[in-house]
Tab-separated table of C-alpha atoms in Angstrom:
chain	number	residue	atom	x	y	z
C	15	MET	CA	-36.292	8.414	-26.906
C	16	LYS	CA	-33.850	5.117	-26.798
C	17	LEU	CA	-31.276	4.716	-29.276
C	18	ARG	CA	-32.608	1.082	-31.146
C	19	THR	CA	-35.949	3.696	-31.456
C	20	TYR	CA	-34.436	6.396	-32.746
C	21	LEU	CA	-31.938	4.283	-35.158
C	22	VAL	CA	-35.131	2.638	-36.351
C	23	SER	CA	-36.964	6.048	-37.470
C	24	SER	CA	-33.877	7.463	-38.645
C	25	SER	CA	-33.958	4.330	-41.306
C	26	LEU	CA	-37.272	3.555	-42.046
C	27	LEU	CA	-37.336	8.002	-42.547
C	28	GLY	CA	-33.991	7.424	-44.944
C	29	ILE	CA	-36.037	4.240	-46.555
C	30	GLY	CA	-39.377	6.384	-47.104
C	31	VAL	CA	-37.524	9.263	-48.697
C	32	LEU	CA	-35.934	7.043	-51.023
C	33	LEU	CA	-39.249	4.745	-52.026
C	34	ILE	CA	-40.726	8.966	-52.287
C	35	CYS	CA	-37.558	9.543	-55.178
C	36	LEU	CA	-38.277	6.244	-56.327
C	37	PHE	CA	-42.207	6.228	-56.987
C	38	VAL	CA	-41.832	9.742	-58.740
C	39	SER	CA	-39.042	8.395	-60.661
C	40	TYR	CA	-40.731	5.887	-62.582
C	41	SER	CA	-43.834	7.975	-62.404
C	42	LYS	CA	-42.564	9.799	-65.544
C	43	MET	CA	-40.718	6.885	-66.628
C	44	LEU	CA	-42.407	5.066	-70.219
C	45	LEU	CA	-43.561	2.091	-68.194
C	46	THR	CA	-46.303	0.265	-68.768
C	47	ILE	CA	-48.981	-0.179	-65.766
C	48	ASP	CA	-47.483	-3.204	-65.092
C	49	GLN	CA	-43.780	-2.813	-65.514
C	50	LEU	CA	-44.870	0.257	-63.533
C	51	TYR	CA	-46.587	-2.357	-60.137
C	52	TRP	CA	-43.529	-4.725	-60.490
C	53	LEU	CA	-40.643	-1.735	-60.122
C	54	SER	CA	-43.353	-0.664	-57.909
C	55	GLY	CA	-44.126	-3.982	-55.169
C	56	ILE	CA	-39.928	-4.886	-56.281
C	57	THR	CA	-39.248	-1.431	-53.847
C	58	ALA	CA	-41.405	-1.494	-50.920
C	59	GLY	CA	-40.523	-5.285	-50.491
C	60	VAL	CA	-36.642	-3.729	-50.426
C	61	GLY	CA	-37.264	-1.071	-48.238
C	62	LEU	CA	-39.777	-3.350	-46.642
C	63	LEU	CA	-36.149	-5.956	-46.017
C	64	SER	CA	-34.088	-3.135	-44.721
C	65	PHE	CA	-36.734	-1.948	-42.171
C	66	VAL	CA	-36.568	-5.370	-40.925
C	67	LEU	CA	-32.796	-5.690	-40.901
C	68	GLN	CA	-32.725	-2.545	-39.371
C	69	TYR	CA	-34.728	-3.551	-36.560
C	70	VAL	CA	-33.163	-6.694	-36.139
C	71	LEU	CA	-29.410	-5.441	-35.956
C	72	THR	CA	-30.102	-2.956	-33.730
C	73	LYS	CA	-30.989	-5.134	-31.114
C	74	PRO	CA	-27.282	-6.791	-29.718
C	75	LEU	CA	-26.512	-3.039	-29.779
C	76	GLU	CA	-29.677	-2.674	-26.913
C	77	LYS	CA	-27.998	-5.393	-25.343
C	78	SER	CA	-25.323	-4.528	-24.478
C	79	ILE	CA	-26.155	-0.443	-23.658
C	80	ALA	CA	-27.890	-1.839	-21.881
C	81	ARG	CA	-25.513	-4.475	-19.370
C	82	ILE	CA	-23.345	-0.914	-19.200
C	83	ALA	CA	-26.736	0.269	-17.646
C	84	GLU	CA	-26.271	-2.264	-15.249
C	85	ARG	CA	-24.044	-2.203	-14.116
C	86	THR	CA	-23.196	1.593	-13.961
C	87	VAL	CA	-26.177	1.175	-11.252
C	88	LYS	CA	-24.132	-1.556	-9.275
C	89	VAL	CA	-20.351	0.348	-9.387
C	90	ALA	CA	-22.739	2.932	-8.369
C	91	GLU	CA	-24.264	1.596	-5.534
C	92	GLY	CA	-20.512	-0.691	-4.147
C	93	ASP	CA	-20.998	-3.293	-5.503
C	94	PHE	CA	-17.782	-3.830	-8.105
C	95	HIS	CA	-17.341	-7.634	-8.232
C	96	THR	CA	-18.912	-7.371	-11.541
C	97	GLU	CA	-17.872	-6.748	-15.606
C	98	VAL	CA	-19.892	-6.753	-18.833
C	99	PRO	CA	-18.915	-9.776	-21.214
C	100	LEU	CA	-17.297	-8.439	-23.675
C	101	ILE	CA	-20.328	-9.444	-26.629
C	102	GLY	CA	-21.541	-7.343	-30.168
C	103	PRO	CA	-19.322	-4.656	-32.374
C	104	GLN	CA	-16.699	-4.473	-32.372
C	105	GLU	CA	-16.536	-0.282	-30.244
C	106	PHE	CA	-19.205	-1.933	-28.038
C	107	LYS	CA	-16.452	-4.672	-26.938
C	108	LEU	CA	-14.166	-1.574	-26.150
C	109	LEU	CA	-15.893	-0.019	-24.505
C	110	ALA	CA	-16.898	-3.064	-22.693
C	111	GLN	CA	-13.016	-2.898	-21.909
C	112	GLN	CA	-12.913	0.665	-20.933
C	113	PHE	CA	-15.622	-0.300	-18.431
C	114	ASN	CA	-14.294	-3.781	-17.012
C	115	GLU	CA	-10.660	-1.903	-16.571
C	116	MET	CA	-12.410	1.623	-14.519
C	117	SER	CA	-14.140	-1.000	-12.762
C	118	SER	CA	-11.749	-2.896	-11.275
C	119	ARG	CA	-9.532	0.991	-10.881
C	120	LEU	CA	-12.214	1.800	-8.224
C	121	LYS	CA	-12.623	-1.415	-6.166
C	122	ASP	CA	-8.997	-1.271	-6.165
C	123	SER	CA	-9.085	2.412	-5.075
C	124	PHE	CA	-11.821	1.748	-2.970
C	125	ASP	CA	-10.118	-1.436	-1.043
C	126	ASP	CA	-7.109	1.188	-0.286
C	127	LEU	CA	-9.753	3.680	0.594
C	128	HIS	CA	-11.360	0.506	3.848
C	129	GLN	CA	-7.528	-0.667	4.696
C	130	SER	CA	-6.125	2.751	5.081
C	131	GLU	CA	-8.841	3.395	6.973
C	132	SER	CA	-8.739	0.366	9.190
C	133	ALA	CA	-4.640	0.936	9.613
C	134	ARG	CA	-5.608	5.020	10.568
C	135	ARG	CA	-8.153	2.956	13.456
C	136	GLU	CA	-5.521	0.979	14.469
C	137	LEU	CA	-2.705	3.607	14.474
C	138	ILE	CA	-5.420	5.878	16.288
C	139	ALA	CA	-5.980	2.997	18.776
C	140	ASN	CA	-2.006	2.490	19.453
C	141	VAL	CA	-1.693	5.506	19.825
C	142	SER	CA	-3.772	6.189	22.252
C	143	HIS	CA	-2.456	3.122	24.558
C	144	ASP	CA	1.672	3.935	24.471
C	145	LEU	CA	0.094	7.930	25.236
C	146	ARG	CA	-1.721	7.242	27.971
C	147	THR	CA	0.618	4.630	29.173
C	148	PRO	CA	3.719	6.317	30.384
C	149	LEU	CA	1.299	9.575	31.142
C	150	ALA	CA	-1.139	7.409	33.800
C	151	SER	CA	1.975	6.477	35.541
C	152	ILE	CA	3.244	10.138	35.702
C	153	GLN	CA	0.557	11.185	37.539
C	154	ALA	CA	-0.185	7.840	39.586
C	155	PHE	CA	3.126	8.452	40.918
C	156	VAL	CA	2.735	12.831	40.697
C	157	GLU	CA	-0.255	12.124	43.353
C	158	ALA	CA	2.270	9.942	45.537
C	159	LEU	CA	4.445	12.630	46.635
C	160	GLU	CA	2.143	14.661	46.136
C	161	ASP	CA	0.390	14.040	49.166
C	162	ASP	CA	3.681	13.614	50.950
C	163	VAL	CA	2.723	10.125	51.311
C	164	ILE	CA	7.007	8.905	50.571
C	165	LYS	CA	7.812	9.185	53.950
C	166	ASP	CA	11.879	7.566	53.584
C	167	GLU	CA	14.147	9.189	51.448
C	168	ALA	CA	15.223	6.119	49.082
C	169	THR	CA	10.960	5.253	47.916
C	170	PHE	CA	11.139	8.957	47.013
C	171	GLN	CA	13.732	9.080	44.275
C	172	ARG	CA	13.070	5.811	43.366
C	173	TYR	CA	9.736	7.170	42.598
C	174	LEU	CA	11.735	10.322	40.673
C	175	ASN	CA	13.722	8.039	38.871
C	176	THR	CA	9.978	6.621	37.528
C	177	ILE	CA	8.510	9.651	36.349
C	178	ARG	CA	12.464	10.527	34.066
C	179	LEU	CA	12.572	6.239	32.510
C	180	GLU	CA	8.804	7.541	31.931
C	181	THR	CA	8.919	11.446	30.825
C	182	LYS	CA	12.102	9.750	28.806
C	183	ARG	CA	10.314	7.073	26.909
C	184	LEU	CA	7.002	9.788	26.062
C	185	GLY	CA	9.128	11.980	24.638
C	186	GLY	CA	11.166	8.970	22.629
C	187	LEU	CA	7.609	7.778	21.220
C	188	ILE	CA	6.565	11.523	20.629
C	189	GLN	CA	10.234	11.949	18.569
C	190	ASP	CA	9.414	8.781	16.981
C	191	LEU	CA	6.081	9.862	15.832
C	192	PHE	CA	7.602	13.263	14.841
C	193	ASP	CA	10.287	11.320	13.375
C	194	LEU	CA	8.823	9.050	10.897
C	195	SER	CA	5.884	11.836	10.081
C	196	SER	CA	8.893	14.096	8.480
C	197	LEU	CA	10.831	11.075	7.181
C	198	GLU	CA	7.297	9.809	5.248
C	199	ALA	CA	6.824	14.454	4.334
C	200	GLN	CA	9.952	14.526	2.500
C	201	GLY	CA	10.201	16.859	5.872
C	202	GLU	CA	14.395	16.273	5.852
C	203	PRO	CA	17.330	17.298	3.980
C	204	PHE	CA	18.612	13.960	1.390
C	205	ASP	CA	21.947	14.544	0.553
C	206	PRO	CA	23.530	11.319	0.525
C	207	GLU	CA	27.466	11.113	-0.407
C	208	PRO	CA	29.651	8.088	-0.119
C	209	SER	CA	29.862	6.286	2.973
C	210	HIS	CA	31.414	2.953	3.633
C	211	VAL	CA	29.649	0.815	6.114
C	212	ASP	CA	32.070	-1.102	7.695
C	213	GLU	CA	32.684	2.447	9.724
C	214	LEU	CA	28.664	2.631	10.295
C	215	LEU	CA	28.858	-1.104	11.416
C	216	LEU	CA	31.651	-0.553	13.484
C	217	SER	CA	29.923	3.146	14.709
C	218	THR	CA	26.618	1.536	15.683
C	219	LEU	CA	27.980	-1.446	17.341
C	220	GLU	CA	30.613	0.997	19.575
C	221	SER	CA	27.579	2.931	20.734
C	222	PHE	CA	25.543	-0.188	21.882
C	223	SER	CA	28.718	-1.501	23.628
C	224	PHE	CA	26.693	-1.806	26.637
C	225	HIS	CA	24.083	-3.081	25.957
C	226	LEU	CA	25.664	-6.233	24.410
C	227	ALA	CA	27.837	-6.768	27.601
C	228	GLU	CA	25.258	-6.539	29.131
C	229	LYS	CA	23.854	-9.672	28.080
C	230	GLN	CA	27.109	-11.361	27.524
C	231	LEU	CA	25.716	-11.350	23.601
C	232	ASN	CA	28.432	-11.883	21.586
C	233	VAL	CA	29.064	-9.826	17.893
C	234	GLU	CA	30.776	-11.953	14.465
C	235	ILE	CA	31.568	-8.623	11.733
C	236	GLU	CA	31.749	-11.104	7.812
C	237	LEU	CA	33.274	-8.263	6.228
C	238	PRO	CA	34.584	-9.502	2.336
C	239	ASP	CA	37.698	-7.271	2.290
C	240	GLN	CA	36.773	-5.004	-0.728
C	241	LEU	CA	33.159	-2.808	0.010
C	242	PRO	CA	32.523	-0.160	-2.623
C	243	ALA	CA	31.380	2.506	-1.214
C	244	ALA	CA	27.330	3.372	-0.579
C	245	MET	CA	25.201	6.326	-1.642
C	246	MET	CA	23.930	6.737	1.804
C	247	VAL	CA	23.295	9.544	4.439
C	248	PRO	CA	24.722	7.928	7.519
C	249	ALA	CA	23.610	9.109	10.451
C	250	GLN	CA	19.234	8.194	8.886
C	251	MET	CA	20.979	5.041	7.615
C	252	LYS	CA	23.075	4.638	11.883
C	253	ARG	CA	19.566	4.643	13.013
C	254	VAL	CA	18.576	2.160	10.544
C	255	VAL	CA	21.669	-0.411	11.484
C	256	SER	CA	20.734	0.480	15.277
C	257	ASN	CA	16.545	-0.050	15.558
C	258	LEU	CA	17.616	-3.541	13.657
C	259	LEU	CA	20.303	-4.301	15.901
C	260	GLN	CA	17.906	-2.970	19.341
C	261	ASN	CA	15.649	-5.717	17.822
C	262	ALA	CA	18.174	-8.207	18.030
C	263	ILE	CA	19.478	-7.448	21.760
C	264	GLN	CA	16.510	-7.913	23.240
C	265	TYR	CA	15.190	-11.002	21.682
C	266	SER	CA	18.135	-12.981	21.427
C	267	SER	CA	18.919	-14.517	24.841
C	268	THR	CA	21.402	-14.760	26.905
C	269	GLY	CA	24.581	-15.455	25.692
C	270	GLY	CA	23.904	-15.734	22.223
C	271	THR	CA	25.150	-14.568	19.387
C	272	ILE	CA	25.449	-11.328	16.710
C	273	THR	CA	25.905	-11.064	13.091
C	274	LEU	CA	26.460	-8.355	10.825
C	275	THR	CA	27.219	-8.644	7.046
C	276	ALA	CA	27.185	-7.202	3.541
C	277	THR	CA	27.495	-8.756	0.435
C	278	GLU	CA	27.676	-6.541	-3.034
C	279	GLN	CA	24.956	-7.526	-4.589
C	280	GLY	CA	25.294	-6.114	-8.534
C	281	SER	CA	24.719	-2.381	-7.971
C	282	PHE	CA	23.637	-2.870	-4.113
C	283	LEU	CA	25.454	-3.332	-0.995
C	284	GLN	CA	23.198	-6.074	1.336
C	285	ILE	CA	23.344	-5.442	4.969
C	286	THR	CA	22.136	-8.491	7.216
C	287	VAL	CA	21.745	-8.802	10.688
C	288	MET	CA	21.109	-11.656	12.533
C	289	ASP	CA	20.012	-12.666	15.682
C	290	GLN	CA	19.497	-16.959	17.283
C	291	GLY	CA	16.181	-15.018	19.132
C	292	GLU	CA	12.712	-16.393	19.183
C	293	GLY	CA	11.994	-15.973	16.013
C	294	ILE	CA	8.111	-14.702	14.238
C	295	GLU	CA	5.786	-16.324	13.210
C	296	ALA	CA	5.015	-16.389	9.187
C	297	GLU	CA	1.832	-14.110	9.311
C	298	GLU	CA	3.696	-11.825	11.241
C	299	LYS	CA	6.425	-11.398	8.921
C	300	THR	CA	3.879	-9.001	6.618
C	301	ARG	CA	3.021	-6.504	9.270
C	302	ILE	CA	5.895	-5.377	11.263
C	303	PHE	CA	6.933	-3.025	9.308
C	304	GLU	CA	3.907	-1.175	9.778
C	305	ARG	CA	2.999	1.865	12.408
C	306	PHE	CA	2.784	0.890	15.496
C	307	TYR	CA	2.412	-3.494	14.643
C	308	ARG	CA	4.278	-5.110	17.820
C	309	ILE	CA	3.854	-9.140	17.434
C	310	ASP	CA	3.715	-8.683	21.292
C	311	LYS	CA	-0.816	-7.769	21.824
C	312	SER	CA	-0.454	-6.496	24.894
C	313	ARG	CA	2.162	-3.604	24.627
C	314	SER	CA	3.375	-3.763	28.012
C	315	LYS	CA	6.767	-2.139	27.873
C	316	SER	CA	9.040	-4.532	28.351
C	317	SER	CA	9.026	-6.058	25.509
C	318	GLY	CA	9.728	-3.388	23.473
C	319	GLY	CA	9.022	0.212	22.708
C	320	ALA	CA	6.466	1.484	20.521
C	321	GLY	CA	6.055	-0.426	17.609
C	322	LEU	CA	7.572	2.187	15.102
C	323	GLY	CA	11.618	0.939	14.801
C	324	LEU	CA	10.833	-0.854	11.310
C	325	ALA	CA	8.468	1.662	10.107
C	326	ILE	CA	11.499	3.981	10.326
C	327	ALA	CA	13.797	2.259	9.226
C	328	GLN	CA	11.302	0.476	6.297
C	329	SER	CA	11.226	4.952	5.476
C	330	ILE	CA	14.914	6.286	5.181
C	331	VAL	CA	15.471	2.526	2.908
C	332	GLU	CA	13.479	3.144	0.546
C	333	ARG	CA	14.303	6.912	1.052
C	334	HIS	CA	18.023	5.716	-0.153
C	335	GLY	CA	15.918	3.056	-3.502
C	336	GLY	CA	17.113	0.077	-0.931
C	337	GLU	CA	14.930	-2.075	0.321
C	338	ILE	CA	14.248	-3.464	4.269
C	339	GLY	CA	13.199	-7.277	4.340
C	340	VAL	CA	13.787	-10.188	6.830
C	341	GLN	CA	13.649	-14.268	7.048
C	342	SER	CA	12.124	-16.347	10.154
C	343	LYS	CA	10.890	-19.455	11.370
C	344	LYS	CA	9.652	-19.645	14.907
C	345	GLY	CA	12.070	-19.989	16.644
C	346	GLU	CA	14.717	-19.992	14.384
C	347	GLY	CA	16.627	-16.451	14.979
C	348	SER	CA	16.127	-13.564	12.592
C	349	CYS	CA	17.968	-11.704	9.299
C	350	PHE	CA	16.467	-8.310	9.275
C	351	TRP	CA	17.984	-7.166	5.935
C	352	PHE	CA	18.363	-4.069	3.842
C	353	THR	CA	20.204	-2.395	0.461
C	354	LEU	CA	21.574	0.081	-0.467
C	355	PRO	CA	22.364	1.010	-4.136
C	356	VAL	CA	26.069	1.279	-5.374
C	357	CYS	CA	28.200	4.506	-4.794
C	358	VAL	CA	28.522	4.529	-9.000
C	359	ASN	CA	32.677	6.148	-9.236
C	360	ARG	CA	34.773	4.429	-7.119
C-alpha cells in the first residue's frame, strides 16, 4: 500500500468513526427532525472537507518520497550527479538534505576509488618497466658471457661491471619499494629527538662531495646565527635532504649553484634546497611526489631513478608532522622545501 493511500485511508477511517459517534449522539438528543438534519448535514460536510484537505495535503509528501525514490534508483545505477530538491515539510527537507550529503560522499568515495585504481595500474606498469629493464640487461650480458663470445679481458671486465651496476640498481629499486611500504605502514620505529639542522645539512653535503666536485657545482648555505633544534629522526631526515640534494645535483648544469637555507617560521623550521636547473612545468608540479612518477616519460636510467625518492621524502616529512612542496618555473630552476616542528623545550 502506498504511503498516501495509507494516510488517506487512516484519515477516512477516523472521520467515519467520528461521524458515527456524532450521529448516535444526535439521535439520543431531544432534537427536532430539522435540527437533526441540519446537524447531520453540517457534520457530514465537515467530514468531507476534512477528507479533501487530507487528500490534498498528502500530495507533497507523495511527491517528495517519489523524488527520493527516483534519485535512489539513479544512485544505485552509479549516477551520483543528482540532488533531491529541498521542498516539502521540514522533515522531508532534512531527509532530502541528508540524502544529498550521502550521495556526495558516495561520489567522492567512488572518485577516490577510480583514482586509486588508475594509480594502481600506473604503479604496476612503472614497476614492471623499472624491474624489466635491468633484468633484461643482466640477462643479455650473462648470456654473452656464457656463450664465450668475449675474448679480451677489458670487454669481459666491462660486462661484469655493467652486470654489477644493473644488479645494484635493481637492489636499490627493491629497497626503495620496501622503505616506502614500511613508511606508509609505519613499520619503522619512530622516536624523534631534538637535533640541529645545520649538522644535518653539513653531514649530507659531505656525503655528496664527490658528486658536487664532479659537476663543479658551488654550494651556498644560508643559516641564521641562532636556529632552534627540531624534533626529528636524524637518519630519516638525512634521507629527505639526500633525495632533494641528489635531484638538485642531477638537474643542475655544470658550474651551477645549489643553495641550502633554513629559517624559523613560527613553530616550524623550513629547509629549502634551491638549484639553477631546467625547472619544472606547472602541470608536473602537482604529480612529482607521486610514486614512480617521473618527468622523463621515457623512464631512461640516464635521467633519474625509479621515481620513488620524492614519494619517500614526502612520507618521512609528513610522519614528522611537517609539509613538503616545490616552487619552480620552467627555465628558472627549482626550490624544494619542507618543514619540521621546532623542539618545544629549547
